[in-house]
Short mmCIF file of C-alpha atoms in Angstrom, two decimals:
data_model
loop_
_atom_site.label_atom_id
_atom_site.label_comp_id
_atom_site.label_asym_id
_atom_site.label_seq_id
_atom_site.Cartn_x
_atom_site.Cartn_y
_atom_site.Cartn_z
CA UNK A 1 105.75 91.87 108.96
CA UNK A 2 107.18 89.92 106.04
CA UNK A 3 106.02 86.59 107.16
CA UNK A 4 102.65 86.56 105.56
CA UNK A 5 102.12 85.19 102.15
CA UNK A 6 102.73 87.27 99.19
CA UNK A 7 99.32 88.67 97.73
CA UNK A 8 98.61 87.20 94.38
CA UNK A 9 96.92 90.19 93.03
CA UNK A 10 96.71 88.79 89.39
CA UNK A 11 94.82 85.61 90.70
CA UNK A 12 92.68 87.82 92.77
CA UNK A 13 91.85 90.01 90.02
CA UNK A 14 90.98 87.08 87.68
CA UNK A 15 88.52 85.64 90.17
CA UNK A 16 86.67 89.00 90.19
CA UNK A 17 86.81 89.33 86.53
CA UNK A 18 85.73 85.91 85.85
CA UNK A 19 82.93 85.20 88.38
CA UNK A 20 80.26 86.38 85.94
CA UNK A 21 79.38 88.99 83.22
CA UNK A 22 77.63 91.41 85.86
CA UNK A 23 79.99 92.41 88.62
CA UNK A 24 82.91 93.70 86.75
CA UNK A 25 81.01 95.85 84.02
CA UNK A 26 78.77 97.20 87.15
CA UNK A 27 81.90 97.94 89.23
CA UNK A 28 83.56 99.82 86.14
CA UNK A 29 80.42 101.77 85.22
CA UNK A 30 79.64 102.92 88.87
CA UNK A 31 83.26 103.98 89.52
CA UNK A 32 83.45 105.71 86.16
CA UNK A 33 80.53 107.63 86.97
CA UNK A 34 81.81 108.85 90.24
CA UNK A 35 84.92 110.08 88.21
CA UNK A 36 82.63 112.02 85.86
CA UNK A 37 80.74 113.62 88.71
CA UNK A 38 84.21 114.62 90.17
CA UNK A 39 85.18 116.20 86.96
CA UNK A 40 81.85 118.21 86.66
CA UNK A 41 82.37 119.39 90.35
CA UNK A 42 86.12 120.37 89.78
CA UNK A 43 85.20 122.28 86.59
CA UNK A 44 82.60 124.26 88.40
CA UNK A 45 85.28 125.61 90.79
CA UNK A 46 87.43 128.07 88.62
CA UNK A 47 90.22 128.01 91.36
CA UNK A 48 90.32 124.42 91.62
CA UNK A 49 93.95 123.98 90.39
CA UNK A 50 94.94 126.64 92.69
CA UNK A 51 93.15 124.87 95.67
CA UNK A 52 95.05 121.69 94.90
CA UNK A 53 98.29 123.63 94.96
CA UNK A 54 97.45 125.30 98.32
CA UNK A 55 96.15 121.91 99.75
CA UNK A 56 99.41 120.10 98.77
CA UNK A 57 101.62 123.15 100.27
CA UNK A 58 99.56 122.98 103.65
CA UNK A 59 100.13 119.37 103.84
CA UNK A 60 103.69 119.39 103.00
CA UNK A 61 104.37 122.15 105.54
CA UNK A 62 102.49 120.22 108.34
CA UNK A 63 104.30 117.10 107.54
CA UNK A 64 107.67 118.69 107.69
CA UNK A 65 106.79 120.31 111.01
CA UNK A 66 104.93 117.39 112.23
CA UNK A 67 106.21 117.04 115.86
CA UNK A 68 105.46 120.62 116.52
CA UNK A 69 101.86 120.40 115.49
CA UNK A 70 101.34 117.18 117.12
CA UNK A 71 102.45 118.65 120.62
CA UNK A 72 100.08 121.62 119.97
CA UNK A 73 97.14 119.42 119.20
CA UNK A 74 97.88 117.25 122.34
CA UNK A 75 97.96 120.35 124.54
CA UNK A 76 94.83 121.83 123.23
CA UNK A 77 93.00 118.62 123.34
CA UNK A 78 93.99 118.10 126.93
CA UNK A 79 92.79 121.68 127.78
CA UNK A 80 89.35 120.72 126.32
CA UNK A 81 89.06 117.82 128.45
CA UNK A 82 89.91 114.93 126.12
CA UNK A 83 92.26 112.21 127.19
CA UNK A 84 95.19 111.67 124.62
CA UNK A 85 97.13 108.50 124.03
CA UNK A 86 100.02 107.92 121.80
CA UNK A 87 100.48 104.58 119.90
CA UNK A 88 103.67 103.74 118.00
CA UNK A 89 101.96 100.82 116.11
CA UNK A 90 98.91 98.74 115.87
CA UNK A 91 99.56 96.64 118.85
CA UNK A 92 99.68 99.77 121.09
CA UNK A 93 96.57 101.33 119.39
CA UNK A 94 94.59 98.13 120.15
CA UNK A 95 95.93 97.85 123.66
CA UNK A 96 94.88 101.47 124.45
CA UNK A 97 91.44 100.64 123.18
CA UNK A 98 91.14 97.40 125.19
CA UNK A 99 92.47 99.19 128.32
CA UNK A 100 89.76 101.84 128.03
CA UNK A 101 86.96 99.13 127.48
CA UNK A 102 88.17 97.04 130.33
CA UNK A 103 88.35 100.06 132.68
CA UNK A 104 84.76 100.92 131.75
CA UNK A 105 83.67 97.28 131.76
CA UNK A 106 82.17 97.85 128.30
CA UNK A 107 81.34 94.86 126.14
CA UNK A 108 79.65 96.36 123.11
CA UNK A 109 81.13 98.92 120.57
CA UNK A 110 79.49 100.78 117.69
CA UNK A 111 81.94 102.21 115.31
CA UNK A 112 81.93 104.34 112.05
CA UNK A 113 84.22 103.85 109.24
CA UNK A 114 87.84 104.16 110.08
CA UNK A 115 90.71 103.10 107.82
CA UNK A 116 93.20 103.34 110.54
CA UNK A 117 91.27 100.93 112.81
CA UNK A 118 91.11 98.65 109.63
CA UNK A 119 94.85 98.96 109.27
CA UNK A 120 95.38 98.08 112.93
CA UNK A 121 93.15 95.23 112.81
CA UNK A 122 91.21 96.36 115.86
CA UNK A 123 87.92 94.66 115.36
CA UNK A 124 89.52 91.22 115.22
CA UNK A 125 91.62 92.09 118.11
CA UNK A 126 88.84 93.18 120.30
CA UNK A 127 86.31 90.14 119.17
CA UNK A 128 88.96 87.69 120.26
CA UNK A 129 88.68 89.31 123.89
CA UNK A 130 84.80 89.05 123.74
CA UNK A 131 83.87 92.59 122.61
CA UNK A 132 80.97 92.90 120.22
CA UNK A 133 82.00 95.29 117.49
CA UNK A 134 79.21 96.79 115.11
CA UNK A 135 79.89 98.73 112.04
CA UNK A 136 77.48 101.52 111.69
CA UNK A 137 78.40 102.80 108.23
CA UNK A 138 76.14 100.75 105.90
CA UNK A 139 78.86 99.82 103.26
CA UNK A 140 81.16 98.55 106.19
CA UNK A 141 78.27 96.69 107.86
CA UNK A 142 77.58 94.87 104.62
CA UNK A 143 81.26 93.84 104.52
CA UNK A 144 81.38 92.88 108.08
CA UNK A 145 78.49 90.71 107.75
CA UNK A 146 80.17 89.19 104.53
CA UNK A 147 83.41 88.76 106.52
CA UNK A 148 85.28 90.75 103.87
CA UNK A 149 87.45 94.00 104.42
CA UNK A 150 86.29 97.11 102.64
CA UNK A 151 87.01 97.08 98.79
CA UNK A 152 87.14 100.97 98.63
CA UNK A 153 88.14 103.81 100.90
CA UNK A 154 84.69 105.56 100.41
CA UNK A 155 82.58 102.96 99.20
CA UNK A 156 83.43 99.75 100.99
CA UNK A 157 80.90 97.40 99.34
CA UNK A 158 81.00 99.01 95.79
CA UNK A 159 81.82 95.76 94.30
CA UNK A 160 78.47 94.00 95.31
CA UNK A 161 75.16 94.22 93.34
CA UNK A 162 71.91 94.93 95.10
CA UNK A 163 71.12 91.25 94.73
CA UNK A 164 74.33 90.39 96.66
CA UNK A 165 73.15 92.66 99.43
CA UNK A 166 69.55 91.24 99.46
CA UNK A 167 70.92 87.65 99.77
CA UNK A 168 73.30 88.70 102.48
CA UNK A 169 70.67 90.73 104.46
CA UNK A 170 68.27 87.74 104.21
CA UNK A 171 70.84 85.33 105.70
CA UNK A 172 72.02 87.79 108.44
CA UNK A 173 68.89 89.89 109.50
CA UNK A 174 66.01 88.02 108.01
CA UNK A 175 65.01 90.44 105.13
CA UNK A 176 63.12 89.18 101.94
CA UNK A 177 65.71 87.77 99.76
CA UNK A 178 63.94 88.64 96.56
CA UNK A 179 63.55 92.42 97.53
CA UNK A 180 66.53 94.15 95.97
CA UNK A 181 65.13 97.74 96.62
CA UNK A 182 67.89 99.89 97.99
CA UNK A 183 65.53 101.85 100.17
CA UNK A 184 64.06 98.62 101.58
CA UNK A 185 67.47 97.22 102.41
CA UNK A 186 68.79 100.45 103.89
CA UNK A 187 65.72 100.85 106.20
CA UNK A 188 66.08 97.20 107.29
CA UNK A 189 69.73 97.66 108.32
CA UNK A 190 68.90 101.18 109.85
CA UNK A 191 66.23 99.37 112.27
CA UNK A 192 68.68 96.65 113.05
CA UNK A 193 71.39 99.19 113.91
CA UNK A 194 69.34 101.31 116.14
CA UNK A 195 69.16 99.01 119.05
CA UNK A 196 72.91 98.45 118.69
CA UNK A 197 73.64 101.99 119.14
CA UNK A 198 71.53 101.83 122.42
CA UNK A 199 73.36 98.74 123.72
CA UNK A 200 77.00 100.16 122.97
CA UNK A 201 79.03 101.43 125.77
CA UNK A 202 81.47 103.12 123.52
CA UNK A 203 81.16 104.83 120.12
CA UNK A 204 84.45 104.81 117.84
CA UNK A 205 85.23 107.23 115.13
CA UNK A 206 88.26 107.94 113.04
CA UNK A 207 88.95 111.44 111.85
CA UNK A 208 89.34 113.13 108.45
CA UNK A 209 91.22 116.13 109.88
CA UNK A 210 92.74 117.19 113.21
CA UNK A 211 93.29 120.73 113.93
CA UNK A 212 96.55 121.54 115.96
CA UNK A 213 95.32 125.05 116.70
CA UNK A 214 92.21 124.00 118.61
CA UNK A 215 92.69 120.43 119.71
CA UNK A 216 89.60 119.51 117.86
CA UNK A 217 88.92 117.10 114.91
CA UNK A 218 86.63 116.66 112.09
CA UNK A 219 84.56 113.66 110.70
CA UNK A 220 82.97 113.63 107.49
CA UNK A 221 80.13 111.20 106.77
CA UNK A 222 76.92 110.93 104.62
CA UNK A 223 75.06 108.99 106.84
CA UNK A 224 75.36 110.48 110.20
CA UNK A 225 76.38 107.20 111.87
CA UNK A 226 79.41 108.61 113.37
CA UNK A 227 77.51 111.46 115.12
CA UNK A 228 75.10 108.99 116.65
CA UNK A 229 78.07 106.80 117.75
CA UNK A 230 79.86 109.59 119.24
CA UNK A 231 76.63 111.11 120.89
CA UNK A 232 74.67 108.12 122.35
CA UNK A 233 77.04 106.08 124.13
CA UNK A 234 78.85 107.72 127.04
CA UNK A 235 82.27 106.98 125.77
CA UNK A 236 83.81 108.18 122.52
CA UNK A 237 87.19 106.82 121.37
CA UNK A 238 88.73 108.35 118.22
CA UNK A 239 91.74 106.91 116.39
CA UNK A 240 93.67 109.38 114.62
CA UNK A 241 96.58 109.01 112.21
CA UNK A 242 99.33 111.37 112.97
CA UNK A 243 99.29 112.54 109.29
CA UNK A 244 95.75 113.91 109.71
CA UNK A 245 96.98 117.17 111.35
CA UNK A 246 96.40 120.53 109.92
CA UNK A 247 97.79 123.60 111.49
CA UNK A 248 94.74 125.87 111.67
CA UNK A 249 90.93 126.20 111.48
CA UNK A 250 91.39 128.37 108.53
CA UNK A 251 93.06 125.54 106.53
CA UNK A 252 90.00 123.31 106.98
CA UNK A 253 87.79 125.13 104.32
CA UNK A 254 90.16 124.32 101.56
CA UNK A 255 90.08 120.58 102.36
CA UNK A 256 86.33 120.43 102.99
CA UNK A 257 85.76 121.86 99.58
CA UNK A 258 87.92 119.27 97.97
CA UNK A 259 87.39 116.22 99.82
CA UNK A 260 83.74 115.30 98.75
CA UNK A 261 84.09 116.93 95.26
CA UNK A 262 86.99 114.54 94.56
CA UNK A 263 85.31 111.55 96.19
CA UNK A 264 81.93 111.57 94.71
CA UNK A 265 81.52 114.97 92.99
CA UNK A 266 79.19 116.17 95.71
CA UNK A 267 79.68 119.74 97.21
CA UNK A 268 80.36 118.38 100.81
CA UNK A 269 79.36 115.32 102.72
CA UNK A 270 76.04 115.30 104.30
CA UNK A 271 77.58 115.63 107.70
CA UNK A 272 80.93 117.48 108.71
CA UNK A 273 80.95 116.92 112.48
CA UNK A 274 83.56 118.85 114.62
CA UNK A 275 84.44 117.34 117.96
CA UNK A 276 86.00 119.79 120.50
CA UNK A 277 86.28 117.90 123.65
CA UNK A 278 83.89 115.48 125.52
CA UNK A 279 80.28 116.40 125.60
CA UNK A 280 78.64 117.02 128.96
CA UNK A 281 78.67 113.90 131.16
CA UNK A 282 80.79 111.90 128.53
CA UNK A 283 84.33 110.87 127.91
CA UNK A 284 86.46 111.64 124.85
CA UNK A 285 89.56 109.46 124.19
CA UNK A 286 91.89 110.33 121.40
CA UNK A 287 94.57 107.72 120.22
CA UNK A 288 97.36 109.37 118.09
CA UNK A 289 98.62 106.61 116.05
CA UNK A 290 101.94 106.24 114.03
CA UNK A 291 102.03 102.67 112.79
CA UNK A 292 104.75 103.19 110.23
CA UNK A 293 103.92 106.79 109.39
CA UNK A 294 107.14 108.34 111.00
CA UNK A 295 109.40 105.80 108.79
CA UNK A 296 107.45 106.61 105.79
CA UNK A 297 108.07 110.28 106.41
CA UNK A 298 111.86 109.48 106.21
CA UNK A 299 111.49 107.87 102.92
CA UNK A 300 112.58 110.50 100.26
CA UNK A 301 110.73 108.99 97.46
CA UNK A 302 107.59 108.10 99.35
CA UNK A 303 106.88 110.51 102.10
CA UNK A 304 104.39 112.73 100.14
CA UNK A 305 101.90 109.69 100.20
CA UNK A 306 101.13 110.83 103.78
CA UNK A 307 99.41 113.83 102.22
CA UNK A 308 96.48 111.58 101.14
CA UNK A 309 93.22 112.80 102.65
CA UNK A 310 91.32 109.38 101.59
CA UNK A 311 89.08 110.59 99.03
CA UNK A 312 89.38 107.66 96.63
CA UNK A 313 89.52 109.80 93.42
CA UNK A 314 92.64 107.93 92.33
CA UNK A 315 90.74 104.66 92.67
CA UNK A 316 87.61 105.75 90.65
CA UNK A 317 89.77 106.69 87.66
CA UNK A 318 92.21 103.93 87.59
CA UNK A 319 91.45 101.45 84.79
CA UNK A 320 93.05 98.45 86.50
CA UNK A 321 91.14 99.11 89.88
CA UNK A 322 87.91 99.67 88.10
CA UNK A 323 88.16 96.10 86.28
CA UNK A 324 89.86 94.16 89.09
CA UNK A 325 87.99 95.20 92.19
CA UNK A 326 89.44 96.37 95.49
CA UNK A 327 89.73 92.94 97.19
CA UNK A 328 92.30 91.79 94.52
CA UNK A 329 94.82 93.97 96.26
CA UNK A 330 94.63 91.86 99.63
CA UNK A 331 95.22 94.83 101.69
CA UNK A 332 93.65 97.60 103.80
CA UNK A 333 94.31 100.27 100.97
CA UNK A 334 93.58 99.29 97.43
CA UNK A 335 93.77 101.01 94.04
CA UNK A 336 96.74 103.37 93.12
CA UNK A 337 97.05 104.89 96.68
CA UNK A 338 97.09 101.39 98.19
CA UNK A 339 99.80 100.44 95.74
CA UNK A 340 102.20 103.09 97.29
CA UNK A 341 101.02 102.76 100.85
CA UNK A 342 100.75 98.99 101.40
CA UNK A 343 104.43 98.18 100.71
CA UNK A 344 105.40 100.66 103.31
CA UNK A 345 103.79 98.08 105.87
CA UNK A 346 105.22 94.86 104.33
CA UNK A 347 107.54 95.04 101.10
CA UNK A 348 107.41 91.27 100.63
CA UNK A 349 103.58 90.68 101.02
CA UNK A 350 102.74 93.65 98.76
CA UNK A 351 105.56 93.22 96.26
CA UNK A 352 103.32 92.45 93.23
CA UNK A 353 101.12 95.39 93.68
CA UNK A 354 103.21 98.08 91.90
CA UNK A 355 102.83 95.99 88.88
CA UNK A 356 98.95 96.16 88.94
CA UNK A 357 98.93 99.44 87.30
CA UNK A 358 98.88 100.75 83.58
CA UNK A 359 101.15 103.81 84.74
CA UNK A 360 98.69 106.00 82.63
CA UNK A 361 99.04 108.79 85.37
CA UNK A 362 95.23 109.48 85.70
CA UNK A 363 95.65 108.80 89.48
CA UNK A 364 98.19 111.78 89.84
CA UNK A 365 96.04 113.98 87.61
CA UNK A 366 92.77 113.77 89.89
CA UNK A 367 94.66 113.55 93.18
CA UNK A 368 93.37 116.85 95.15
CA UNK A 369 96.84 117.21 96.92
CA UNK A 370 98.97 116.56 94.06
CA UNK A 371 100.71 113.37 95.06
CA UNK A 372 102.88 112.04 92.41
CA UNK A 373 101.15 108.53 92.60
CA UNK A 374 102.03 107.22 89.38
CA UNK A 375 105.86 108.28 89.76
CA UNK A 376 105.80 106.55 93.10
CA UNK A 377 104.38 103.35 91.72
CA UNK A 378 107.24 103.27 89.15
CA UNK A 379 109.71 103.90 92.01
CA UNK A 380 108.24 100.96 93.97
CA UNK A 381 108.86 98.74 90.90
CA UNK A 382 112.32 99.64 91.00
CA UNK A 383 112.60 98.82 94.76
CA UNK A 384 110.93 95.55 94.23
CA UNK A 385 113.14 94.60 91.47
CA UNK A 386 116.37 95.82 93.20
CA UNK A 387 115.29 93.61 96.39
CA UNK A 388 114.75 90.75 93.96
CA UNK A 389 110.98 90.16 95.05
CA UNK A 390 110.02 89.52 91.48
CA UNK A 391 109.78 85.95 90.44
CA UNK A 392 112.93 84.29 88.85
CA UNK A 393 111.07 83.87 85.33
CA UNK A 394 109.95 87.71 85.24
CA UNK A 395 113.39 88.92 86.40
CA UNK A 396 115.04 86.86 83.54
CA UNK A 397 112.30 88.37 81.08
CA UNK A 398 112.74 91.86 82.07
CA UNK A 399 116.59 91.58 81.93
CA UNK A 400 116.45 90.12 78.55
CA UNK A 401 114.08 92.90 77.41
CA UNK A 402 116.35 95.38 78.91
CA UNK A 403 119.30 94.22 76.95
CA UNK A 404 117.41 94.22 73.75
CA UNK A 405 116.01 97.74 74.18
CA UNK A 406 119.51 99.01 75.07
CA UNK A 407 120.99 97.79 71.60
CA UNK A 408 119.12 99.05 68.45
CA UNK A 409 120.58 96.35 66.10
CA UNK A 410 119.64 93.67 68.63
CA UNK A 411 116.04 95.09 68.92
CA UNK A 412 115.63 95.10 65.21
CA UNK A 413 116.84 91.59 65.04
CA UNK A 414 114.47 90.43 67.72
CA UNK A 415 111.55 92.47 66.08
CA UNK A 416 112.11 90.64 62.75
CA UNK A 417 112.40 87.29 64.43
CA UNK A 418 109.34 87.63 66.43
CA UNK A 419 107.08 88.99 63.48
CA UNK A 420 108.09 85.67 61.70
CA UNK A 421 107.86 83.42 64.76
CA UNK A 422 104.43 84.33 65.73
CA UNK A 423 102.95 83.45 62.32
CA UNK A 424 104.01 79.88 62.99
CA UNK A 425 103.60 79.47 66.76
CA UNK A 426 100.74 77.21 67.77
CA UNK A 427 97.73 79.07 69.25
CA UNK A 428 97.78 76.95 72.52
CA UNK A 429 101.35 78.10 73.22
CA UNK A 430 100.55 81.94 72.81
CA UNK A 431 97.32 81.89 74.95
CA UNK A 432 98.44 79.29 77.48
CA UNK A 433 96.90 79.78 81.02
CA UNK A 434 100.42 79.25 82.65
CA UNK A 435 102.76 80.81 80.15
CA UNK A 436 100.40 83.78 79.18
CA UNK A 437 97.71 84.25 81.60
CA UNK A 438 96.94 87.68 80.00
CA UNK A 439 96.36 86.14 76.68
CA UNK A 440 93.17 84.39 77.94
CA UNK A 441 91.27 87.61 77.70
CA UNK A 442 92.86 89.17 74.54
CA UNK A 443 94.38 88.33 71.00
CA UNK A 444 97.82 89.55 70.26
CA UNK A 445 97.69 92.18 67.56
CA UNK A 446 99.13 91.16 64.22
CA UNK A 447 102.40 92.49 63.38
CA UNK A 448 102.48 94.97 60.72
CA UNK A 449 104.00 94.10 57.39
CA UNK A 450 106.52 97.00 57.61
CA UNK A 451 107.85 98.67 60.91
CA UNK A 452 107.82 102.36 61.22
CA UNK A 453 111.51 102.51 60.93
CA UNK A 454 111.54 100.49 57.61
CA UNK A 455 108.71 102.91 56.33
CA UNK A 456 110.66 105.91 57.45
CA UNK A 457 114.03 104.77 55.80
CA UNK A 458 111.85 104.03 52.60
CA UNK A 459 110.13 107.32 52.71
CA UNK A 460 113.33 109.27 53.37
CA UNK A 461 115.12 107.57 50.55
CA UNK A 462 112.33 108.21 48.15
CA UNK A 463 112.18 111.93 48.98
CA UNK A 464 115.80 112.27 48.64
CA UNK A 465 115.65 110.80 45.08
CA UNK A 466 112.95 113.24 44.20
CA UNK A 467 114.89 116.24 45.66
CA UNK A 468 118.09 115.04 43.66
CA UNK A 469 115.77 114.91 40.50
CA UNK A 470 114.60 118.52 41.10
CA UNK A 471 118.21 120.05 41.48
#
């Protein structure tokens, strides 16, 4: 970690914004629609805010007693016949998967969507060793065929138009490039995937929740692909992040009610599948994976990010994410939740992400488990500034701004000078691609002829005069 090149999130966002006049408005519109559906679903539950409070408390309790619940989960999963592995990091996770596949002489795997497996770079790891990995979630499959990571936690290909998908499927599975009908495209991919389910030696899933009390886990999908992947091949491998634990089955109902409502505004996912041990004649392998989570749990300002249930609500509401697209973040996790998760994996590589936010706080307001996302983004900015990850030019600019804001007289002088200078500064300097890339998309507002302070002093003086005349 730390050796990879820093993500240039501004350049990536510009590439998405400037590609045409179709993608960005469509992306913004679709995600805002998801936000509106979420709001309607939340309003229909009178106890919604109480549910958020309880969900947050359950998660915080679990995280502060995590070793106990992990041991309880392991013991109960073993009793049910599952094999349980522990992975400290991505390398150990991938090695466990590889060892299982080698032992069974498995050369093809069908997998459902798992952000943890994305985080571990598992597909690339297996493909280098000759394993064929096929994504079974439609959005993930689209991204895999296009050699792109998911751009959204719940809707991996939300940044693509039907025309993009039609062209991609035409190149990869031979469909009609001019047919953009979603039903036609979905059916074509379903037919292509069916034979892959039958050929796979193992099915891989993640888990939305793992229950310590029973040693079971739950996978929520809308396509049923995880169920087929777990049921058809003889071997089921589940990758579970250690933060996914819940103490009891009775806790689950709260999170099931909140997950899909927060994600898409639907009452529940189409499939909520419970896995409690291997099916008859099959094998169930569970890999409990840390990969930096223990370290994050020890970070006073950032440990509550582990409460995240991966609903994507913060992404749907974020004005920056909706306009820049998920691939701009250059990371497994994007949007507001990505901004606070990704630096825990690599501070240097993701040091620009905390500045990719308006700090409006909307992400915090919609989070179903009450993570203080916007506050954590601000704290990450302080970390990046303290460790001098900012470019020298920005450090100098922020330093100068800080000194000006600290001294009222200096601020008023700068305000007066800037107002005058802007009237005479050539346009090409104000909206220069290098000096001011943000200026390419917007004009600076004109300074008012009078500042609020000047108006207020004038107003007060005038009223004082009137008061003296009346007395």
